[in-house]
Amino acid sequence: MEIKQSASGLASSPGTPGSPEELMGAEILVRALQAENVRYLWGYPGGAVLYIYDALYKQDTIQHVLVRHEQAAVHAADGYARATGDVGVALVTSGPGVTNAVTGIATAFMDSIPMVIITGQVPTAAIGLDAFQECDTVGITRPIVKHNFLVKDVRDLALTLKKAFYLARSGRPGPVVVDIPKDVSFKKIAYSGYPESVSLRSYNPVRKGHGGQIRKALQLLLAAKRPYIYTGGGVLLGNAVPELRALCELLGFPVTNTLMGLGAYPATDRKFLGMLGMHGTLEANNAMQSCDVLLAVGARFDDRVIGNPKHFAQNERKIIHIDIDPSSISKRVKVDVPIVGDVREVLTELLAMLQESPVRPDGRALAAWWETIEGWRSRDCLKYERGNSDVIKPQYVIETLWNMTRDADAYVTSDVGQHQMWAAQFYKFDRPRRWINSGGLGTMGVGLPYAMGIKLARPESEVYCVTGEGSVQMCIQELSTCLQYETPIKIISLNNRYLGMVRQWQEIEYSGRYSHSYMDALPNFVKLAEAYGHVGMLIERPQDVEPALREARALKDRTVFMDFRTDPTENVFPMVKAGMGITEMLLGSEDL
Ligand SMILES: Cc1cc2nc3c(=O)[nH]c(=O)nc-3n(C[C@H](O)[C@H](O)[C@H](O)COP(=O)(O)OP(=O)(O)OC[C@H]3O[C@@H](n4cnc5c(N)ncnc54)[C@H](O)[C@@H]3O)c2cc1C
Ligand SMILES: Cc1ncc(C[n+]2csc(CCOP(=O)(O)OP(=O)(O)O)c2C)c(N)n1
Ligand SMILES: [Mg+2]
């Protein structure tokens, strides 16, 4: 490890030029957060972090948001990170504060989100003695973090925080936990400034791709008869959207996004075939199966994307895979041309080589490929009963929302379940970082805190949370935080009275045995919203959907909870059943 101290960061006590300032660990933490340009911090106090809270009290550059549950602190910071690209920061106390935060940390880890989570710990001398509110934070979080630290000496604190931020945002991003015992936050040392840079000998993420491999990839792409570009969350995480779009424009190839990549390529562009995978479109999945050259960009061949691997392997195709994490490559699917590197750097080089090359894609083959694709697309696999005037179709709510906000500066968060899939299918995301949801862990409860975190950072933007009556109850207490910090969001609850995604699986895979998926007792959400100081709306008829959304949207400064009573029997289609290949899709209830 090499460190450079910032000359300007050498803080001196006033009146004693040159001599370092005496600071408590808690104050060093605040200085570090300031040096990292942290503007918001979501947290919840407790004994082990009281010195830290005291230090926060004495400063005014970082806004602390007091959530109502530590899980929501981590989700809110995570949502903020997803929307802005900055590192999200959360602060919790020891013991139950940490265990409550675990779901949030695991959620961020599975989707590679840059975060630093500061956790309080019992004093160093008490560690291991079953002290009050002690838990082994490093042990508990080890499998769900990119890295974690227990700071045993206040002299290591500044450097540890520097490492934590560096690790969180570099390479494949991820959450980093910094566990700070109470005595470390209390102890004073002469503080000589925050390190300006850091380099870790055993950690050197590769950014630049191998030139030879990139050339090989280009040759394959230009010789392809049925090429396909499959992109994922890595394009958003690596801020490579302009490069991806330029490449697709030059090549004219069809493109698909994973659930995590929506917005990386404009959904309204003709070259976009929709999301692929378990609930992807027929055309996106068929193209995945039938292509002869596949360019995977920042996507990790998730099991929800490739379906049954044996079926996926039936068709021969050459696979090029760009990913910053070598362990993502050939993990589930064997890759022919691996390119380890940052997606933006690699695409920039690929584009430069393409521009220099006199060769262009085979126009005839490409036209034939597009004809095949248009044949699949003409099946209109996302059709649903649009004219139904008796009951609200959930897809209709999302379509209406999209029509209303398509040109607006809007963010859409979601929870987990059927409503999440309908939002992904029917809201056409044209811009990056506008679709914020939990893909890898699939955590119910994220939607409301995500929206809250985003609204704080983007007060001028419209923020919608598409949720289900099941999911929203998992972090419903945050309605109180929304009031306190004046973060007016619009909650669109697609209330089907069921844990709908579970009910759908029980209908299709368990012969209709609906074991514990119906919620017999639900709160009156309108009154609940009102009790929290917000506006509640109940919408029961299809003709009221649009006026209700308009009314809610006009209430710019209020949080509005919209309880849409939707068709309880509606299922998400297309669907690939467990164990099936990605082209073996159910397109509607007639296929059941
Ligand atoms: C109910 C439910 C249903 C779902 N159904 C579907 C579905 O139908 N279709 C679907 O697609 N998903 C679905 N998912 C989500 C799925 O579980 C996975 O989360 C998702 O497919 C993973 O997306 P990804 O491959 O883009 O990977 P991410 O998890 O976004 O990973 C990003 C990849 O990019 C790499 N990367 C990061 N930064 C960079 C960089 N700078 N340069 C290069 N590489 C980088 C990482 O190493 C990683 O390999 C569903 C989830 C739920 C909860
Ligand atoms: C914390 C958590 N527990 C359980 C699950 C499993 N699960 C996935 S979807 C779902 C149902 C969600 O119900 P609801 O929020 O009402 O959404 P709907 O599917 O009805 O749209 C459940 C229980 C989960 N993803 N997360
Ligand atoms: Mg439901």
XYZ file of C-alpha atoms and ligand atoms in Angstrom:
672
model
C 0.000 0.000 0.000
C 1.339 3.387 -0.957
C -0.214 6.597 0.201
C 0.294 10.211 -0.579
C -0.791 12.813 1.917
C -2.501 15.827 0.516
C -0.374 18.921 1.056
C -3.522 21.023 1.146
C -5.213 18.409 3.322
C -2.687 18.892 6.094
C -5.009 20.474 8.551
C -3.355 22.781 11.034
C -4.706 24.152 14.266
C -5.482 27.814 13.982
C -2.667 29.892 15.350
C -0.086 27.098 15.326
C 1.089 26.975 11.751
C 2.443 23.600 10.696
C 1.371 21.596 13.731
C -1.264 18.945 13.051
C -4.730 19.310 14.517
C -5.906 17.009 17.321
C -9.063 15.234 16.183
C -11.284 12.494 17.537
C -11.897 9.444 15.369
C -15.482 10.604 14.821
C -14.224 13.959 13.549
C -11.735 12.255 11.252
C -14.637 10.259 9.823
C -16.561 13.455 9.120
C -13.481 15.009 7.491
C -13.089 11.918 5.343
C -16.709 12.034 4.212
C -16.301 15.709 3.377
C -13.121 14.984 1.422
C -15.035 12.320 -0.517
C -17.697 14.940 -1.348
C -20.412 13.034 0.463
C -23.515 15.228 0.551
C -26.058 12.840 2.030
C -25.878 10.179 4.661
C -28.762 7.900 5.629
C -28.617 6.464 9.102
C -29.969 5.626 12.533
C -28.221 6.346 15.843
C -27.350 4.091 18.768
C -24.825 3.806 21.594
C -21.844 2.700 19.513
C -22.111 5.611 17.078
C -22.953 8.464 19.426
C -19.557 10.154 19.057
C -20.056 10.011 15.306
C -23.518 11.558 15.660
C -22.006 14.219 17.891
C -19.426 15.055 15.234
C -22.187 15.206 12.594
C -24.071 17.650 14.799
C -21.133 20.045 14.656
C -20.904 20.295 10.870
C -23.240 21.438 8.137
C -21.944 20.176 4.811
C -23.316 16.648 5.019
C -27.058 16.207 5.359
C -27.971 13.271 7.548
C -31.346 11.642 6.930
C -32.876 9.882 9.897
C -34.715 6.873 8.494
C -37.161 4.708 10.452
C -35.366 1.362 9.964
C -31.723 0.623 9.127
C -32.690 -1.542 6.147
C -34.170 1.574 4.567
C -31.020 3.610 5.300
C -28.989 1.249 3.168
C -31.659 1.017 0.445
C -32.009 4.813 0.267
C -28.242 5.271 -0.058
C -28.202 2.458 -2.620
C -31.000 4.112 -4.661
C -29.088 7.374 -4.555
C -25.958 5.584 -5.830
C -27.850 3.870 -8.656
C -29.393 7.132 -9.843
C -26.340 9.390 -9.524
C -23.343 7.086 -9.947
C -21.843 8.436 -6.693
C -20.967 6.243 -3.734
C -24.005 5.860 -1.433
C -23.238 6.150 2.282
C -25.154 4.764 5.262
C -24.454 4.796 8.998
C -25.812 2.312 11.543
C -25.123 1.316 15.097
C -23.695 -1.994 16.316
C -25.660 -5.220 16.854
C -29.286 -4.820 15.714
C -28.359 -1.784 13.612
C -26.015 -3.972 11.623
C -28.296 -6.990 11.378
C -31.116 -4.728 10.173
C -28.790 -3.360 7.514
C -27.773 -6.776 6.186
C -30.585 -7.058 3.604
C -29.667 -3.667 2.195
C -25.986 -4.559 1.951
C -26.697 -7.881 0.227
C -29.055 -6.131 -2.203
C -26.335 -3.658 -3.216
C -23.746 -6.419 -3.446
C -25.769 -8.554 -5.845
C -26.233 -5.620 -8.234
C -22.645 -4.277 -7.886
C -23.591 -0.915 -6.376
C -20.867 1.366 -4.976
C -21.538 1.974 -1.287
C -19.737 2.612 1.992
C -21.584 1.450 5.085
C -20.242 2.750 8.392
C -21.148 0.518 11.313
C -20.591 1.211 14.984
C -18.922 -1.515 17.046
C -18.539 -2.094 20.784
C -15.238 -0.790 22.229
C -12.178 -2.769 21.148
C -11.576 -4.114 24.665
C -15.127 -5.530 24.744
C -15.028 -7.312 21.374
C -15.601 -11.029 21.844
C -17.034 -10.679 25.353
C -20.723 -10.834 24.340
C -20.885 -7.146 25.046
C -24.170 -5.277 24.888
C -25.218 -4.917 21.227
C -22.194 -6.763 19.970
C -22.247 -8.780 16.790
C -19.485 -9.956 14.523
C -20.097 -7.424 11.779
C -17.085 -8.396 9.721
C -18.068 -12.076 9.925
C -21.765 -11.506 9.202
C -21.162 -9.247 6.205
C -18.113 -11.023 4.728
C -20.022 -12.887 1.990
C -22.132 -9.871 1.008
C -19.542 -7.129 0.626
C -16.826 -6.317 -1.847
C -14.625 -5.795 1.197
C -14.914 -5.013 4.891
C -12.707 -3.518 7.577
C -12.618 -3.467 11.364
C -10.676 -0.369 12.411
C -8.816 -1.195 15.611
C -6.618 1.873 15.803
C -7.743 5.428 15.209
C -4.454 6.080 13.395
C -5.673 3.736 10.625
C -9.054 5.360 10.240
C -8.420 7.949 7.511
C -6.496 5.542 5.311
C -9.108 2.814 5.806
C -11.858 5.178 4.698
C -9.815 6.201 1.671
C -9.431 2.527 0.761
C -13.132 1.897 1.351
C -14.264 4.601 -1.077
C -11.663 3.553 -3.624
C -12.710 -0.098 -3.443
C -16.423 0.748 -3.583
C -16.229 2.765 -6.778
C -13.349 1.213 -8.724
C -13.327 -1.952 -10.816
C -16.559 -3.880 -10.350
C -18.296 -1.619 -7.834
C -19.738 -2.947 -4.605
C -20.540 -2.215 -0.967
C -17.713 -1.835 1.556
C -18.334 -1.997 5.305
C -16.169 -0.028 7.746
C -16.718 -1.196 11.327
C -15.639 1.420 13.886
C -15.445 0.519 17.594
C -16.710 3.175 19.969
C -13.306 3.891 21.498
C -11.818 4.423 18.040
C -14.416 7.085 17.293
C -13.652 8.689 20.676
C -9.844 8.616 20.685
C -7.940 11.737 19.643
C -4.841 11.860 17.466
C -2.858 14.460 15.630
C -4.564 14.457 12.242
C -2.316 15.095 9.314
C -4.889 15.121 6.530
C -6.860 12.772 4.345
C -4.778 10.699 1.943
C -4.909 12.088 -1.561
C -4.523 8.798 -3.353
C -4.251 5.143 -2.566
C -3.051 2.080 -4.385
C -3.462 -1.472 -3.180
C -0.803 -3.905 -4.254
C -3.164 -6.876 -4.447
C -5.985 -4.984 -6.115
C -5.484 -3.541 -9.573
C -8.636 -3.703 -11.655
C -7.859 -3.786 -15.350
C -9.447 -0.915 -17.239
C -7.946 -1.173 -20.681
C -8.919 -4.201 -22.744
C -6.445 -6.368 -24.638
C -5.996 -4.842 -28.102
C -5.607 -8.217 -29.822
C -8.812 -9.525 -28.269
C -10.719 -6.400 -29.258
C -9.526 -6.795 -32.839
C -10.614 -10.434 -32.812
C -14.018 -9.352 -31.535
C -14.369 -6.804 -34.312
C -13.518 -9.404 -36.961
C -16.170 -11.737 -35.576
C -18.767 -8.969 -35.459
C -18.088 -7.887 -39.029
C -18.264 -11.442 -40.337
C -21.496 -12.252 -38.493
C -24.671 -13.242 -40.325
C -26.931 -13.055 -37.287
C -25.246 -10.732 -34.785
C -26.767 -9.700 -31.471
C -25.761 -7.237 -28.763
C -26.712 -8.208 -25.210
C -26.047 -5.513 -22.643
C -26.439 -5.306 -18.903
C -25.972 -3.295 -15.753
C -22.233 -2.942 -16.446
C -22.954 -0.413 -19.219
C -24.743 1.818 -16.709
C -22.233 1.219 -13.921
C -19.376 2.041 -16.302
C -21.141 5.115 -17.761
C -20.679 3.761 -21.280
C -24.074 4.614 -22.743
C -22.859 7.033 -25.483
C -20.224 4.526 -26.633
C -22.753 1.680 -26.713
C -25.218 3.758 -28.688
C -22.552 4.855 -31.181
C -21.506 1.254 -31.735
C -25.068 0.043 -32.299
C -25.692 2.952 -34.671
C -22.632 2.147 -36.765
C -23.288 -1.582 -36.872
C -27.088 -1.575 -37.172
C -27.340 -4.736 -35.073
C -30.294 -5.729 -32.871
C -29.880 -4.976 -29.153
C -31.367 -6.339 -25.943
C -30.934 -5.277 -22.293
C -31.140 -7.261 -19.105
C -33.447 -6.080 -16.329
C -30.451 -4.257 -14.848
C -29.434 -2.701 -18.139
C -32.741 -1.073 -19.108
C -32.061 2.442 -20.365
C -28.547 1.597 -21.576
C -30.018 1.530 -25.070
C -33.173 3.574 -25.846
C -36.208 1.339 -25.553
C -38.104 3.287 -28.205
C -35.432 2.704 -30.850
C -36.357 0.134 -33.504
C -33.112 -1.783 -32.972
C -34.130 -2.540 -29.394
C -35.873 -5.890 -29.037
C -36.948 -5.402 -25.418
C -35.687 -7.083 -22.270
C -34.602 -10.711 -22.567
C -34.869 -13.608 -20.119
C -37.549 -15.236 -18.025
C -40.018 -12.398 -18.667
C -38.324 -11.016 -21.740
C -39.894 -10.616 -25.157
C -40.220 -13.426 -27.675
C -38.028 -11.557 -30.161
C -35.290 -10.834 -27.601
C -35.108 -14.467 -26.466
C -35.373 -15.995 -29.931
C -32.581 -13.721 -31.146
C -30.424 -14.812 -28.193
C -30.948 -18.444 -29.129
C -30.523 -18.027 -32.898
C -27.711 -15.496 -33.220
C -24.359 -16.630 -34.586
C -22.240 -13.942 -32.895
C -23.171 -12.559 -29.483
C -21.561 -9.460 -28.030
C -22.167 -9.440 -24.261
C -21.406 -6.073 -22.688
C -21.381 -5.718 -18.897
C -23.898 -8.531 -18.500
C -23.307 -11.665 -16.476
C -25.367 -14.442 -18.166
C -27.682 -14.686 -15.173
C -29.804 -17.819 -14.830
C -32.923 -15.687 -15.431
C -31.408 -14.707 -18.764
C -30.104 -17.939 -20.261
C -32.751 -20.298 -18.856
C -31.790 -23.951 -19.004
C -28.043 -23.936 -19.840
C -28.325 -27.214 -21.795
C -30.964 -25.693 -24.051
C -28.903 -22.516 -24.402
C -25.868 -24.561 -25.451
C -27.791 -26.377 -28.204
C -27.135 -23.642 -30.767
C -23.558 -22.879 -31.683
C -22.679 -19.218 -31.425
C -19.481 -17.287 -30.933
C -19.544 -15.272 -27.752
C -17.564 -12.099 -27.090
C -17.777 -10.952 -23.459
C -16.656 -7.563 -22.157
C -16.561 -7.420 -18.348
C -14.371 -5.710 -15.791
C -14.527 -8.699 -13.457
C -12.621 -11.717 -14.797
C -14.676 -13.949 -12.507
C -17.832 -13.016 -14.460
C -16.352 -14.443 -17.635
C -17.099 -18.070 -18.540
C -18.803 -18.482 -15.169
C -22.013 -19.952 -16.533
C -21.505 -19.930 -20.298
C -18.242 -20.636 -22.120
C -16.966 -17.545 -23.876
C -14.890 -17.488 -27.098
C -13.428 -13.990 -26.911
C -13.076 -12.725 -23.343
C -12.207 -9.058 -22.957
C -11.448 -8.037 -19.394
C -11.698 -4.293 -19.005
C -13.840 -1.299 -18.360
C -16.745 -1.250 -20.763
C -16.230 2.386 -21.723
C -12.547 1.961 -22.486
C -13.109 -1.227 -24.446
C -16.033 0.144 -26.468
C -14.060 3.292 -27.261
C -11.249 1.173 -28.648
C -13.630 -1.093 -30.524
C -15.305 1.957 -32.066
C -11.979 3.433 -33.132
C -10.999 0.144 -34.801
C -14.376 -0.058 -36.498
C -14.092 3.477 -37.823
C -10.647 2.723 -39.229
C -11.694 -0.569 -40.796
C -12.757 -0.577 -44.457
C -14.955 -3.645 -43.746
C -18.639 -3.193 -42.956
C -21.242 -5.726 -41.799
C -22.748 -8.041 -44.395
C -25.789 -5.982 -45.426
C -27.645 -8.833 -47.100
C -27.248 -11.208 -44.195
C -28.243 -8.473 -41.795
C -31.400 -7.666 -43.782
C -32.421 -11.328 -43.710
C -31.744 -11.484 -39.957
C -33.866 -8.395 -39.378
C -36.677 -9.953 -41.432
C -36.648 -13.000 -39.163
C -36.661 -10.754 -36.104
C -39.570 -8.664 -37.418
C -41.492 -11.922 -37.875
C -41.049 -12.660 -34.164
C -41.808 -9.077 -33.219
C -45.075 -9.150 -35.170
C -46.415 -11.688 -32.654
C -46.762 -8.707 -30.265
C -45.913 -10.846 -27.251
C -46.698 -8.080 -24.744
C -50.311 -7.742 -25.822
C -52.923 -7.749 -23.097
C -56.633 -7.078 -22.833
C -56.437 -3.322 -23.403
C -60.148 -2.650 -23.840
C -61.232 -4.117 -20.501
C -63.535 -1.618 -18.803
C -64.449 -3.663 -15.729
C -61.150 -4.120 -13.998
C -57.858 -2.236 -14.027
C -55.185 -4.120 -15.912
C -51.823 -3.491 -14.223
C -50.065 -3.149 -17.572
C -52.458 -0.303 -18.433
C -51.395 1.677 -15.362
C -47.735 1.463 -16.385
C -48.458 2.267 -20.019
C -50.450 5.317 -18.950
C -47.665 6.442 -16.646
C -45.150 6.074 -19.437
C -47.286 8.008 -21.933
C -47.669 10.782 -19.402
C -44.020 11.054 -18.352
C -42.085 9.876 -21.406
C -40.673 13.344 -22.074
C -40.417 14.324 -18.421
C -37.418 14.224 -16.136
C -38.677 11.110 -14.357
C -37.239 8.227 -12.331
C -39.091 4.973 -11.739
C -38.244 2.680 -8.854
C -39.912 -0.638 -8.216
C -40.231 -3.357 -5.666
C -40.165 -7.061 -6.438
C -42.912 -9.113 -7.995
C -45.282 -8.981 -10.935
C -45.510 -5.181 -10.788
C -41.713 -5.025 -11.237
C -41.884 -7.084 -14.404
C -44.770 -5.026 -15.814
C -42.856 -1.831 -15.113
C -39.804 -3.280 -16.888
C -41.871 -4.397 -19.876
C -44.225 -1.449 -20.310
C -42.250 1.623 -19.261
C -39.959 2.331 -22.197
C -36.749 3.563 -20.613
C -34.850 5.717 -23.049
C -32.295 7.093 -20.622
C -29.755 5.502 -18.283
C -30.107 5.339 -14.485
C -33.842 6.061 -14.615
C -34.985 2.522 -13.758
C -33.993 1.635 -10.220
C -34.773 -1.844 -8.902
C -33.310 -4.889 -7.205
C -32.432 -7.610 -9.712
C -29.886 -9.955 -8.189
C -31.258 -10.361 -4.688
C -34.828 -9.431 -5.649
C -35.524 -7.631 -2.385
C -39.130 -6.734 -1.607
C -39.215 -3.394 0.223
C -36.629 -1.456 -1.778
C -39.007 0.662 -3.855
C -40.027 3.291 -1.309
C -36.561 3.914 0.191
C -35.038 3.937 -3.312
C -37.496 6.649 -4.340
C -36.821 8.609 -1.167
C -33.040 8.501 -1.718
C -33.359 9.625 -5.337
C -35.778 12.462 -4.598
C -33.370 13.950 -2.087
C -30.603 14.083 -4.666
C -32.885 15.080 -7.545
C -35.498 17.400 -6.015
C -36.518 18.786 -9.399
C -37.200 15.376 -10.921
C -40.412 13.381 -10.733
C -39.927 10.150 -8.800
C -42.386 7.272 -9.105
C -42.337 4.106 -7.051
C -44.147 1.213 -8.708
C -44.922 -1.304 -6.002
C -47.232 -4.060 -4.835
C -49.355 -4.083 -1.707
C -47.092 -6.860 -0.385
C -43.726 -5.217 -1.035
C -44.669 -1.739 0.071
C -45.521 -2.978 3.544
C -41.930 -4.111 4.055
C -40.603 -0.547 4.393
C -43.868 1.395 4.733
C -42.551 3.187 7.831
C -40.407 5.337 5.537
C -43.490 7.356 4.633
C -42.663 9.138 7.851
C -39.129 9.953 6.639
C -40.582 11.307 3.373
C -42.627 13.794 5.381
C -39.763 14.908 7.612
C -37.326 15.538 4.763
C -39.911 16.813 2.279
C -39.177 14.255 -0.410
C -42.493 14.160 -2.280
C -42.689 10.929 -4.243
C -45.565 9.244 -6.059
C -46.324 5.683 -5.011
C -48.158 3.584 -7.564
C -49.297 0.474 -5.789
C -50.650 -2.218 -8.098
C -52.808 -3.806 -5.447
C -53.907 -7.276 -6.548
C -54.409 -8.471 -2.934
C -51.938 -11.268 -3.702
C -48.268 -11.864 -3.405
C -48.846 -11.946 -7.123
C -45.587 -13.407 -8.363
C -45.904 -16.220 -5.823
C -49.549 -16.748 -6.796
C -48.522 -16.916 -10.469
C -45.944 -19.635 -9.763
C -48.450 -21.536 -7.642
C -50.963 -21.379 -10.476
C -48.476 -22.516 -13.119
C -46.092 -24.823 -11.236
C -48.106 -26.002 -8.203
C -51.479 -26.849 -9.783
C -53.191 -23.820 -8.307
C -52.493 -24.590 -4.655
C -52.380 -21.021 -3.390
C -50.519 -21.638 -0.193
C -50.268 -18.411 1.830
C -50.109 -16.001 -1.065
C -53.398 -14.188 -0.402
C -53.426 -11.293 2.031
C -56.799 -11.510 3.704
C -56.201 -8.423 5.793
C -54.735 -5.300 4.289
C -54.605 -1.809 5.727
C -56.679 0.988 4.319
C -53.815 2.497 2.358
C -55.596 5.819 1.831
C -56.024 6.328 5.563
C -52.526 5.032 6.195
C -51.042 7.588 3.803
C -53.116 10.285 5.463
C -51.987 9.181 8.899
C -48.408 9.726 7.758
C -49.336 13.225 6.574
C -49.611 12.429 2.854
C -52.317 12.198 0.215
C -54.031 8.853 -0.350
C -56.044 7.894 -3.435
C -58.107 4.805 -4.164
C -58.551 3.971 -7.851
C -60.876 1.142 -8.765
C -62.049 1.722 -12.343
C -60.006 1.709 -15.569
C -61.431 5.076 -16.649
C -60.075 6.662 -13.454
C -56.471 5.578 -13.997
C -55.377 8.460 -16.188
C -57.158 11.242 -14.264
C -55.767 9.892 -10.993
C -52.201 9.857 -12.291
C -52.674 13.387 -13.622
C -54.025 14.592 -10.302
C -51.200 12.993 -8.355
C -48.612 14.417 -10.718
C -50.037 17.894 -10.273
C -49.554 17.605 -6.506
C -45.878 18.365 -6.971
C -45.032 19.017 -3.343
C -46.929 16.116 -1.821
C -46.205 12.466 -1.445
C -49.163 10.647 -2.951
C -50.040 7.006 -2.323
C -52.128 5.635 -5.182
C -53.886 2.391 -4.344
C -54.820 0.935 -7.742
C -57.102 -2.094 -7.361
C -55.881 -4.257 -10.207
C -56.968 -7.572 -11.709
C -55.980 -10.190 -9.098
C -55.788 -12.953 -11.705
C -53.441 -11.259 -14.159
C -50.142 -13.040 -14.888
C -46.866 -11.814 -16.320
C -46.232 -13.037 -19.852
C -44.079 -14.018 -21.629
C -42.761 -16.459 -19.073
C -40.075 -19.123 -19.205
C -40.925 -21.814 -16.677
C -38.266 -23.188 -14.358
C -35.914 -25.589 -16.144
C -37.071 -24.585 -19.622
C -35.079 -23.076 -22.461
C -35.429 -19.362 -23.163
C -37.380 -19.921 -26.354
C -39.812 -22.332 -24.685
C -42.014 -19.466 -23.573
C -45.559 -19.231 -22.355
C -47.053 -16.291 -24.231
C -50.404 -16.125 -22.492
C -52.940 -18.001 -20.385
C -53.895 -19.990 -23.518
C -50.470 -21.678 -23.278
C -51.079 -22.919 -19.742
C -38.793 -11.269 -10.093
C -37.550 -11.119 -10.931
C -37.573 -11.485 -12.253
C -36.450 -11.291 -13.070
N -36.530 -11.585 -14.404
C -35.524 -11.191 -15.231
C -35.649 -11.293 -16.659
O -36.659 -11.736 -17.183
N -34.624 -10.841 -17.404
C -33.475 -10.306 -16.858
O -32.605 -9.850 -17.602
N -33.322 -10.249 -15.531
C -34.315 -10.658 -14.706
N -34.162 -10.516 -13.347
C -32.884 -9.976 -12.824
C -31.820 -11.049 -12.705
O -32.031 -11.779 -11.530
C -30.400 -10.407 -12.691
O -30.329 -9.448 -11.676
C -30.054 -9.701 -14.007
O -30.397 -10.492 -15.114
C -28.561 -9.404 -14.034
O -28.321 -8.391 -14.950
P -26.899 -8.175 -15.631
O -26.469 -9.420 -16.333
O -27.036 -6.944 -16.435
O -25.886 -8.046 -14.453
P -25.517 -6.996 -13.257
O -25.892 -7.656 -12.014
O -26.032 -5.659 -13.571
O -23.968 -7.106 -13.409
C -23.214 -6.245 -14.168
C -22.029 -6.943 -14.831
O -21.249 -5.908 -15.420
C -19.922 -5.953 -14.921
N -19.426 -4.587 -14.801
C -19.639 -3.696 -13.812
N -19.023 -2.535 -14.071
C -18.393 -2.696 -15.244
C -17.571 -1.864 -16.030
N -17.268 -0.602 -15.679
N -17.071 -2.363 -17.194
C -17.347 -3.642 -17.577
N -18.120 -4.475 -16.863
C -18.643 -4.002 -15.711
C -19.971 -6.699 -13.614
O -18.731 -7.319 -13.336
C -21.118 -7.686 -13.852
O -20.651 -8.880 -14.443
C -35.266 -10.759 -12.509
C -35.229 -10.426 -11.161
C -36.354 -10.583 -10.374
C -36.300 -10.175 -8.942
C -37.914 -9.901 1.168
C -38.519 -10.860 0.218
N -39.290 -11.871 0.678
C -39.880 -12.736 -0.189
C -39.684 -12.612 -1.527
C -40.325 -13.595 -2.504
N -41.295 -12.885 -3.376
C -40.984 -12.484 -4.623
S -42.224 -11.655 -5.374
C -43.222 -11.835 -4.033
C -44.613 -11.266 -4.023
C -44.645 -9.779 -4.080
O -45.960 -9.335 -3.830
P -46.399 -7.862 -4.158
O -45.451 -6.905 -3.588
O -47.824 -7.698 -3.775
O -46.227 -7.792 -5.723
P -47.046 -8.516 -6.909
O -46.229 -9.698 -7.304
O -48.379 -8.871 -6.398
O -47.079 -7.485 -7.989
C -42.573 -12.563 -3.014
C -43.174 -12.923 -1.725
C -38.835 -11.562 -1.966
N -38.541 -11.381 -3.242
N -38.302 -10.685 -1.076
Mg -49.563 -7.973 -4.912
